[in-house]
Amino acid sequence: MMQEQGIEMFKDKRKSIMNWLMPKLLFLCALVSIGTTVGIVWTLFGETVAFFKQVTVFDFITGTQWTPLIDPRSYGVLPLLLGTFQVTLIACLFAFPIGIASAIYLSEYAPNRVRKVVKPILEVLAGIPTIVLGYFALFFVTPQLQKIFDTMGIFNALSAGICVGIMIIPMISSLSEDAMNAVPKKLREGAFALGATRFEVATQIVFPAALSGIIASFVLAFSRAIGETMIVTVSAGATPKIDINPLDSIQTMTAYIVQVITGDAAHGTIEYQTVYAVGMTLFIITFLLNIVALLIARRYREEY
Amino acid sequence: MEKAIRIDGLNVYYETFHALKNIQIEALPARAITALIGPSGCGKSTFLRTINRMNDLVPGSRVDGKIIINGVDIYDQQVDVEALRKKIGMVFQQPNPFPKSIYDNIAFGPRLHGVTKKSELDEIVESSLRQAALWDEVKDKLKKMAYDISGGQQQRLCIARAIAVNPEILLMDEATSALDPISTIKIEELAQELKSKYTIIMVTHNMHQAARASDHTGFFLNGELVEFATTEQLFSNPGDERTESYITGRFG
Amino acid sequence: MNLKIRRAQNKMFEFLFILALSIAMLVLLVLLVQIVIDALPRLSMQFVTSFPSSEPSEAGIYPALIGTLYVIGIMTPIAFFIGTGAAIYLEEFSKKNALNSFIQLNIRTLAGVPSIVYGILGLTIFVRGAEFGASLISGAFTMTLLVLPIIIVAAQEAIRAVPRARREAALALGATKWQTVARAVLPSAVPGILTGMILAVSRAIGETAPLIMIGAFTFVAFLPESLTDSFTVLPIQFFNWIARPQDEYHELAASGILILLLVLISLNITAVWLRNKYQKRI
Ligand SMILES: Nc1ncnc2c1ncn2[C@@H]1O[C@H](COP(=O)(O)OP(=O)(O)OP(=O)(O)O)[C@@H](O)[C@H]1O
Ligand SMILES: [Mg+2]
């Protein structure tokens, strides 16, 4: 009997092989994400370097003409950057107030049954493919706006911006709502017990406590807007120019990349390399924004 | 004895759950300490939260019956909840300072209710902190975050915050249960001092606390108010068997 | 007086907040109605079973539909295993060290990389580097990389939601670490992981830009038969139609979009239902 017990305590080979092997396999899975990042950086880097052998970084960053596909060729990225930021800015002006107001309503005012219905609807909105929003921008928003602004072109920054805004509203509202929900209930109770109204609790207690999370949601949404491709490709136009009139056609970085790839630029040419240079620019900007958002969001977890 | 609150046929429900059953209190004494005791889940917190209508915030909760303060039924349509809560301060089980400075925590209530002058706020902050016996400990760090002081100090800060709006009644829901014995004693002593100005109702799990710190005691069981009497009488000569079993530790 | 103003302020802002929320939902409604109106003249069974054609009245989405199904069909199992695997590693096996917090940070930032950048990656690595060409496999691999962060984050949350006591109970019964994870933790996390999977799949179905980058933007008049065949997908077919000047094509795009939206909304409802059903009892 003693012996039997002793035997049971020896290691079961199969059991311990799995226990040894699985963590290593799983680790490989996790490494795929590192591989992806390395792949992105390495991929962009190679061709970008080739590009900058022909165009100086200075000309690229400060040039005000972007005409890589037609003579006289010029490689100043500013028009694309400005186009991108114009659309993004319009999107944010439209989406931030709506997103944050919806979040406050959902987290501080809405009865449960309203929340149960509204949140899935916002998720549907979040899941609308961007090509669909592009369609909506081109065939609905622009014609409607043209009734108001008669100088508005078929392709314009305004409609694209509004639809990019529609795209980021659910993101802002759900992330901000999460941040506000993370504020402990006892803080709200403390304020209510002093006779604060709901609005005062929301703006003086919950909003400040959730502020870093809310700002992080703004930054993430901003970054998402910058990287958005299909809406702007379909509805903002393909005319890279420095033009702050939102009724005019512009071109964003992403739309330019699509234009080159769907055209006939051959591999190895400088036209082709511009895709990588612009892609690198896009990647760096969004990457930095994401890091900023993560750092800001990390702060609010440490409080209370 | 002056009376602060009269309660008449009070029933509270959460959805279908009957949490308080026909509570009747002819006269809850003013400027005195009333302790509420009873086993966990018997409805003490619920009772306390109906007095300042904090239970309005719980979805699915329902109240009928009357709670009469200064001759007014607080569940009357005309009553303004915010004004009511200004009149009735509350201190919670867990200290819950706002993520603001000590000063701003105290000033929060007065600011809500319209005090804007700096000198006036300074005065309120100082006097509230003095009343809460906290002034000497924090007077040099009023601009510090309220989280940076000890749990016992935070709880006294919350008391100061509650009295800063000059309430008539102070509700304390197990306000000392998260604190160490020394902080607990401090808060009990504080309550003794405050009772000359405020009507204090405190929920406690600690029967010794009820016995030594209160003037009147109510004993709740399964949503019923079994007995309401002077503390002395309730502990020395309980009128109900169930009270007796509870205070002698036979259940609960 | 003062209190009256404060209550009025509260009411007014509540109204404004509701208004904002209504705008968001109204937009969705207008969008859906507009698509339905545009789609109705073209919608038919033949539309689903026909190839695209230069004659709008005969054109359909069949090859694009099949292309989408293939891409999703290849992507889903790969992304599921890698994504869940990574999540299990990060939640259950990773030690707190620099490499692992870097992986964690890296996943969060990858989730924010624009999809078109994944397209550039796919183009360079799969289409050119591995010489898969503008093929199904290039598309599916690119999409896998794109949705991985979504799946990993969702799976991590699902695993984290399983109470600690569950693990300790299994360990105390003599289970190995791996047995604990496989038998005590994962079963409870499956609904959460599936929800994340469904959301990832809907994201992939609607993605256009990365596949344009790898060269799926072509006129495809045949069905892909092997992994290395070229293909197109639904959103790209719509993009193609939207870009043409004639209204007939725009109606075709709307019809296709309507079908796509119906699929996506059903997936979404399934995800919500799954989440509600299992959220309560972890
Ligand atoms: N929000 C709520 N929803 C549903 N039921 C509730 C709610 N709050 C309290 N209850 C129930 O009402 C009863 C009384 O709860 P209450 O919190 O008043 O008890 P208590 O006497 O304060 O207990 P404790 O001493 O544990 O704090 C309990 O049975 C509780 O389960
Ligand atoms: Mg209680």
mmCIF file with all atom_site columns, C-alpha atoms in Angstrom, chain B residues 131-242:
data_model
loop_
_atom_site.group_PDB
_atom_site.id
_atom_site.type_symbol
_atom_site.label_atom_id
_atom_site.label_alt_id
_atom_site.label_comp_id
_atom_site.label_asym_id
_atom_site.label_entity_id
_atom_site.label_seq_id
_atom_site.pdbx_PDB_ins_code
_atom_site.Cartn_x
_atom_site.Cartn_y
_atom_site.Cartn_z
_atom_site.occupancy
_atom_site.B_iso_or_equiv
_atom_site.pdbx_formal_charge
_atom_site.auth_seq_id
_atom_site.auth_comp_id
_atom_site.auth_asym_id
_atom_site.auth_atom_id
_atom_site.pdbx_PDB_model_num
ATOM 1   C CA . GLN B 1 131 ? -15.799 70.370 14.139 1.00 0.00 ? 131 GLN B CA 1
ATOM 2   C CA . ALA B 1 132 ? -14.566 67.122 12.659 1.00 0.00 ? 132 ALA B CA 1
ATOM 3   C CA . ALA B 1 133 ? -11.473 67.317 14.891 1.00 0.00 ? 133 ALA B CA 1
ATOM 4   C CA . LEU B 1 134 ? -9.245  67.224 11.858 1.00 0.00 ? 134 LEU B CA 1
ATOM 5   C CA . TRP B 1 135 ? -8.102  70.810 11.533 1.00 0.00 ? 135 TRP B CA 1
ATOM 6   C CA . ASP B 1 136 ? -4.879  70.493 13.470 1.00 0.00 ? 136 ASP B CA 1
ATOM 7   C CA . GLU B 1 137 ? -3.817  67.450 11.514 1.00 0.00 ? 137 GLU B CA 1
ATOM 8   C CA . VAL B 1 138 ? -4.398  68.870 8.044  1.00 0.00 ? 138 VAL B CA 1
ATOM 9   C CA . LYS B 1 139 ? -4.266  72.637 8.309  1.00 0.00 ? 139 LYS B CA 1
ATOM 10  C CA . ASP B 1 140 ? -0.854  72.715 6.621  1.00 0.00 ? 140 ASP B CA 1
ATOM 11  C CA . LYS B 1 141 ? -1.807  70.490 3.731  1.00 0.00 ? 141 LYS B CA 1
ATOM 12  C CA . LEU B 1 142 ? -5.205  71.689 2.615  1.00 0.00 ? 142 LEU B CA 1
ATOM 13  C CA . LYS B 1 143 ? -4.042  71.682 -1.005 1.00 0.00 ? 143 LYS B CA 1
ATOM 14  C CA . LYS B 1 144 ? -2.970  68.061 -0.852 1.00 0.00 ? 144 LYS B CA 1
ATOM 15  C CA . MET B 1 145 ? -4.968  65.299 -2.478 1.00 0.00 ? 145 MET B CA 1
ATOM 16  C CA . ALA B 1 146 ? -7.496  63.843 -0.082 1.00 0.00 ? 146 ALA B CA 1
ATOM 17  C CA . TYR B 1 147 ? -6.135  60.360 -0.780 1.00 0.00 ? 147 TYR B CA 1
ATOM 18  C CA . ASP B 1 148 ? -2.852  61.186 0.828  1.00 0.00 ? 148 ASP B CA 1
ATOM 19  C CA . ILE B 1 149 ? -4.168  61.065 4.407  1.00 0.00 ? 149 ILE B CA 1
ATOM 20  C CA . SER B 1 150 ? -4.947  57.973 6.492  1.00 0.00 ? 150 SER B CA 1
ATOM 21  C CA . GLY B 1 151 ? -8.222  56.073 6.308  1.00 0.00 ? 151 GLY B CA 1
ATOM 22  C CA . GLY B 1 152 ? -9.375  57.399 9.689  1.00 0.00 ? 152 GLY B CA 1
ATOM 23  C CA . GLN B 1 153 ? -8.522  60.943 8.651  1.00 0.00 ? 153 GLN B CA 1
ATOM 24  C CA . GLN B 1 154 ? -10.328 60.418 5.350  1.00 0.00 ? 154 GLN B CA 1
ATOM 25  C CA . GLN B 1 155 ? -13.432 59.364 7.214  1.00 0.00 ? 155 GLN B CA 1
ATOM 26  C CA . ARG B 1 156 ? -13.294 62.470 9.408  1.00 0.00 ? 156 ARG B CA 1
ATOM 27  C CA . LEU B 1 157 ? -12.768 64.468 6.225  1.00 0.00 ? 157 LEU B CA 1
ATOM 28  C CA . CYS B 1 158 ? -15.997 62.961 4.902  1.00 0.00 ? 158 CYS B CA 1
ATOM 29  C CA . ILE B 1 159 ? -17.750 63.969 8.109  1.00 0.00 ? 159 ILE B CA 1
ATOM 30  C CA . ALA B 1 160 ? -16.367 67.483 7.718  1.00 0.00 ? 160 ALA B CA 1
ATOM 31  C CA . ARG B 1 161 ? -17.539 67.482 4.119  1.00 0.00 ? 161 ARG B CA 1
ATOM 32  C CA . ALA B 1 162 ? -21.019 66.478 5.239  1.00 0.00 ? 162 ALA B CA 1
ATOM 33  C CA . ILE B 1 163 ? -21.302 69.165 7.918  1.00 0.00 ? 163 ILE B CA 1
ATOM 34  C CA . ALA B 1 164 ? -19.896 71.855 5.642  1.00 0.00 ? 164 ALA B CA 1
ATOM 35  C CA . VAL B 1 165 ? -23.334 72.315 4.081  1.00 0.00 ? 165 VAL B CA 1
ATOM 36  C CA . ASN B 1 166 ? -24.786 72.839 7.519  1.00 0.00 ? 166 ASN B CA 1
ATOM 37  C CA . PRO B 1 167 ? -27.207 69.908 7.682  1.00 0.00 ? 167 PRO B CA 1
ATOM 38  C CA . GLU B 1 168 ? -29.683 69.229 10.460 1.00 0.00 ? 168 GLU B CA 1
ATOM 39  C CA . ILE B 1 169 ? -29.362 65.477 10.372 1.00 0.00 ? 169 ILE B CA 1
ATOM 40  C CA . LEU B 1 170 ? -26.274 63.355 9.955  1.00 0.00 ? 170 LEU B CA 1
ATOM 41  C CA . LEU B 1 171 ? -26.593 59.768 8.729  1.00 0.00 ? 171 LEU B CA 1
ATOM 42  C CA . MET B 1 172 ? -23.680 57.442 9.374  1.00 0.00 ? 172 MET B CA 1
ATOM 43  C CA . ASP B 1 173 ? -23.734 53.988 7.794  1.00 0.00 ? 173 ASP B CA 1
ATOM 44  C CA . GLU B 1 174 ? -21.210 51.853 9.636  1.00 0.00 ? 174 GLU B CA 1
ATOM 45  C CA . ALA B 1 175 ? -18.893 54.792 9.396  1.00 0.00 ? 175 ALA B CA 1
ATOM 46  C CA . THR B 1 176 ? -16.279 53.224 11.630 1.00 0.00 ? 176 THR B CA 1
ATOM 47  C CA . SER B 1 177 ? -16.310 49.650 10.376 1.00 0.00 ? 177 SER B CA 1
ATOM 48  C CA . ALA B 1 178 ? -13.401 50.179 7.982  1.00 0.00 ? 178 ALA B CA 1
ATOM 49  C CA . LEU B 1 179 ? -11.283 51.867 10.637 1.00 0.00 ? 179 LEU B CA 1
ATOM 50  C CA . ASP B 1 180 ? -8.840  50.826 13.338 1.00 0.00 ? 180 ASP B CA 1
ATOM 51  C CA . PRO B 1 181 ? -9.887  51.000 17.031 1.00 0.00 ? 181 PRO B CA 1
ATOM 52  C CA . ILE B 1 182 ? -8.229  54.344 17.709 1.00 0.00 ? 182 ILE B CA 1
ATOM 53  C CA . SER B 1 183 ? -9.828  56.039 14.730 1.00 0.00 ? 183 SER B CA 1
ATOM 54  C CA . THR B 1 184 ? -13.108 54.451 15.767 1.00 0.00 ? 184 THR B CA 1
ATOM 55  C CA . ILE B 1 185 ? -12.909 55.959 19.233 1.00 0.00 ? 185 ILE B CA 1
ATOM 56  C CA . LYS B 1 186 ? -12.063 59.333 17.734 1.00 0.00 ? 186 LYS B CA 1
ATOM 57  C CA . ILE B 1 187 ? -15.140 59.250 15.557 1.00 0.00 ? 187 ILE B CA 1
ATOM 58  C CA . GLU B 1 188 ? -17.347 58.163 18.408 1.00 0.00 ? 188 GLU B CA 1
ATOM 59  C CA . GLU B 1 189 ? -16.071 61.056 20.494 1.00 0.00 ? 189 GLU B CA 1
ATOM 60  C CA . LEU B 1 190 ? -16.656 63.324 17.577 1.00 0.00 ? 190 LEU B CA 1
ATOM 61  C CA . ALA B 1 191 ? -20.254 62.145 17.328 1.00 0.00 ? 191 ALA B CA 1
ATOM 62  C CA . GLN B 1 192 ? -20.739 62.945 21.019 1.00 0.00 ? 192 GLN B CA 1
ATOM 63  C CA . GLU B 1 193 ? -19.593 66.484 20.386 1.00 0.00 ? 193 GLU B CA 1
ATOM 64  C CA . LEU B 1 194 ? -21.601 66.919 17.230 1.00 0.00 ? 194 LEU B CA 1
ATOM 65  C CA . LYS B 1 195 ? -24.856 65.799 18.781 1.00 0.00 ? 195 LYS B CA 1
ATOM 66  C CA . SER B 1 196 ? -25.335 69.175 20.441 1.00 0.00 ? 196 SER B CA 1
ATOM 67  C CA . LYS B 1 197 ? -25.882 70.587 16.935 1.00 0.00 ? 197 LYS B CA 1
ATOM 68  C CA . TYR B 1 198 ? -27.008 67.683 14.777 1.00 0.00 ? 198 TYR B CA 1
ATOM 69  C CA . THR B 1 199 ? -29.419 64.814 14.889 1.00 0.00 ? 199 THR B CA 1
ATOM 70  C CA . ILE B 1 200 ? -27.253 61.771 14.331 1.00 0.00 ? 200 ILE B CA 1
ATOM 71  C CA . ILE B 1 201 ? -28.465 58.398 13.128 1.00 0.00 ? 201 ILE B CA 1
ATOM 72  C CA . MET B 1 202 ? -25.811 55.746 12.980 1.00 0.00 ? 202 MET B CA 1
ATOM 73  C CA . VAL B 1 203 ? -25.931 52.195 11.742 1.00 0.00 ? 203 VAL B CA 1
ATOM 74  C CA . THR B 1 204 ? -23.541 49.915 13.515 1.00 0.00 ? 204 THR B CA 1
ATOM 75  C CA . HIS B 1 205 ? -22.694 46.253 13.655 1.00 0.00 ? 205 HIS B CA 1
ATOM 76  C CA . ASN B 1 206 ? -20.973 46.704 16.918 1.00 0.00 ? 206 ASN B CA 1
ATOM 77  C CA . MET B 1 207 ? -23.314 46.377 19.809 1.00 0.00 ? 207 MET B CA 1
ATOM 78  C CA . HIS B 1 208 ? -20.841 47.849 22.261 1.00 0.00 ? 208 HIS B CA 1
ATOM 79  C CA . GLN B 1 209 ? -20.655 50.876 20.073 1.00 0.00 ? 209 GLN B CA 1
ATOM 80  C CA . ALA B 1 210 ? -24.416 51.249 20.101 1.00 0.00 ? 210 ALA B CA 1
ATOM 81  C CA . ALA B 1 211 ? -24.509 50.805 23.868 1.00 0.00 ? 211 ALA B CA 1
ATOM 82  C CA . ARG B 1 212 ? -21.782 53.272 24.686 1.00 0.00 ? 212 ARG B CA 1
ATOM 83  C CA . ALA B 1 213 ? -22.328 55.900 21.997 1.00 0.00 ? 213 ALA B CA 1
ATOM 84  C CA . SER B 1 214 ? -26.063 56.292 21.515 1.00 0.00 ? 214 SER B CA 1
ATOM 85  C CA . ASP B 1 215 ? -29.061 57.702 23.294 1.00 0.00 ? 215 ASP B CA 1
ATOM 86  C CA . HIS B 1 216 ? -31.728 55.761 21.451 1.00 0.00 ? 216 HIS B CA 1
ATOM 87  C CA . THR B 1 217 ? -31.497 52.443 19.669 1.00 0.00 ? 217 THR B CA 1
ATOM 88  C CA . GLY B 1 218 ? -33.619 50.749 17.059 1.00 0.00 ? 218 GLY B CA 1
ATOM 89  C CA . PHE B 1 219 ? -33.360 47.023 16.441 1.00 0.00 ? 219 PHE B CA 1
ATOM 90  C CA . PHE B 1 220 ? -34.168 45.724 12.962 1.00 0.00 ? 220 PHE B CA 1
ATOM 91  C CA . LEU B 1 221 ? -34.793 42.136 11.978 1.00 0.00 ? 221 LEU B CA 1
ATOM 92  C CA . ASN B 1 222 ? -35.791 40.864 8.532  1.00 0.00 ? 222 ASN B CA 1
ATOM 93  C CA . GLY B 1 223 ? -37.048 44.257 7.444  1.00 0.00 ? 223 GLY B CA 1
ATOM 94  C CA . GLU B 1 224 ? -39.059 44.903 10.576 1.00 0.00 ? 224 GLU B CA 1
ATOM 95  C CA . LEU B 1 225 ? -38.317 47.411 13.286 1.00 0.00 ? 225 LEU B CA 1
ATOM 96  C CA . VAL B 1 226 ? -38.650 45.104 16.261 1.00 0.00 ? 226 VAL B CA 1
ATOM 97  C CA . GLU B 1 227 ? -37.995 47.656 18.932 1.00 0.00 ? 227 GLU B CA 1
ATOM 98  C CA . PHE B 1 228 ? -37.217 51.326 19.276 1.00 0.00 ? 228 PHE B CA 1
ATOM 99  C CA . ALA B 1 229 ? -36.352 52.657 22.738 1.00 0.00 ? 229 ALA B CA 1
ATOM 100 C CA . THR B 1 230 ? -33.781 54.512 24.758 1.00 0.00 ? 230 THR B CA 1
ATOM 101 C CA . THR B 1 231 ? -30.480 52.761 24.599 1.00 0.00 ? 231 THR B CA 1
ATOM 102 C CA . GLU B 1 232 ? -30.484 52.186 28.283 1.00 0.00 ? 232 GLU B CA 1
ATOM 103 C CA . GLN B 1 233 ? -33.861 50.533 28.222 1.00 0.00 ? 233 GLN B CA 1
ATOM 104 C CA . LEU B 1 234 ? -33.247 48.488 25.104 1.00 0.00 ? 234 LEU B CA 1
ATOM 105 C CA . PHE B 1 235 ? -30.034 47.001 26.441 1.00 0.00 ? 235 PHE B CA 1
ATOM 106 C CA . SER B 1 236 ? -31.041 46.555 30.071 1.00 0.00 ? 236 SER B CA 1
ATOM 107 C CA . ASN B 1 237 ? -34.660 45.684 29.733 1.00 0.00 ? 237 ASN B CA 1
ATOM 108 C CA . PRO B 1 238 ? -35.605 44.775 26.158 1.00 0.00 ? 238 PRO B CA 1
ATOM 109 C CA . GLY B 1 239 ? -39.310 44.653 25.453 1.00 0.00 ? 239 GLY B CA 1
ATOM 110 C CA . ASP B 1 240 ? -39.110 41.883 22.859 1.00 0.00 ? 240 ASP B CA 1
ATOM 111 C CA . GLU B 1 241 ? -37.654 38.395 23.082 1.00 0.00 ? 241 GLU B CA 1
ATOM 112 C CA . ARG B 1 242 ? -35.970 38.739 19.723 1.00 0.00 ? 242 ARG B CA 1
#
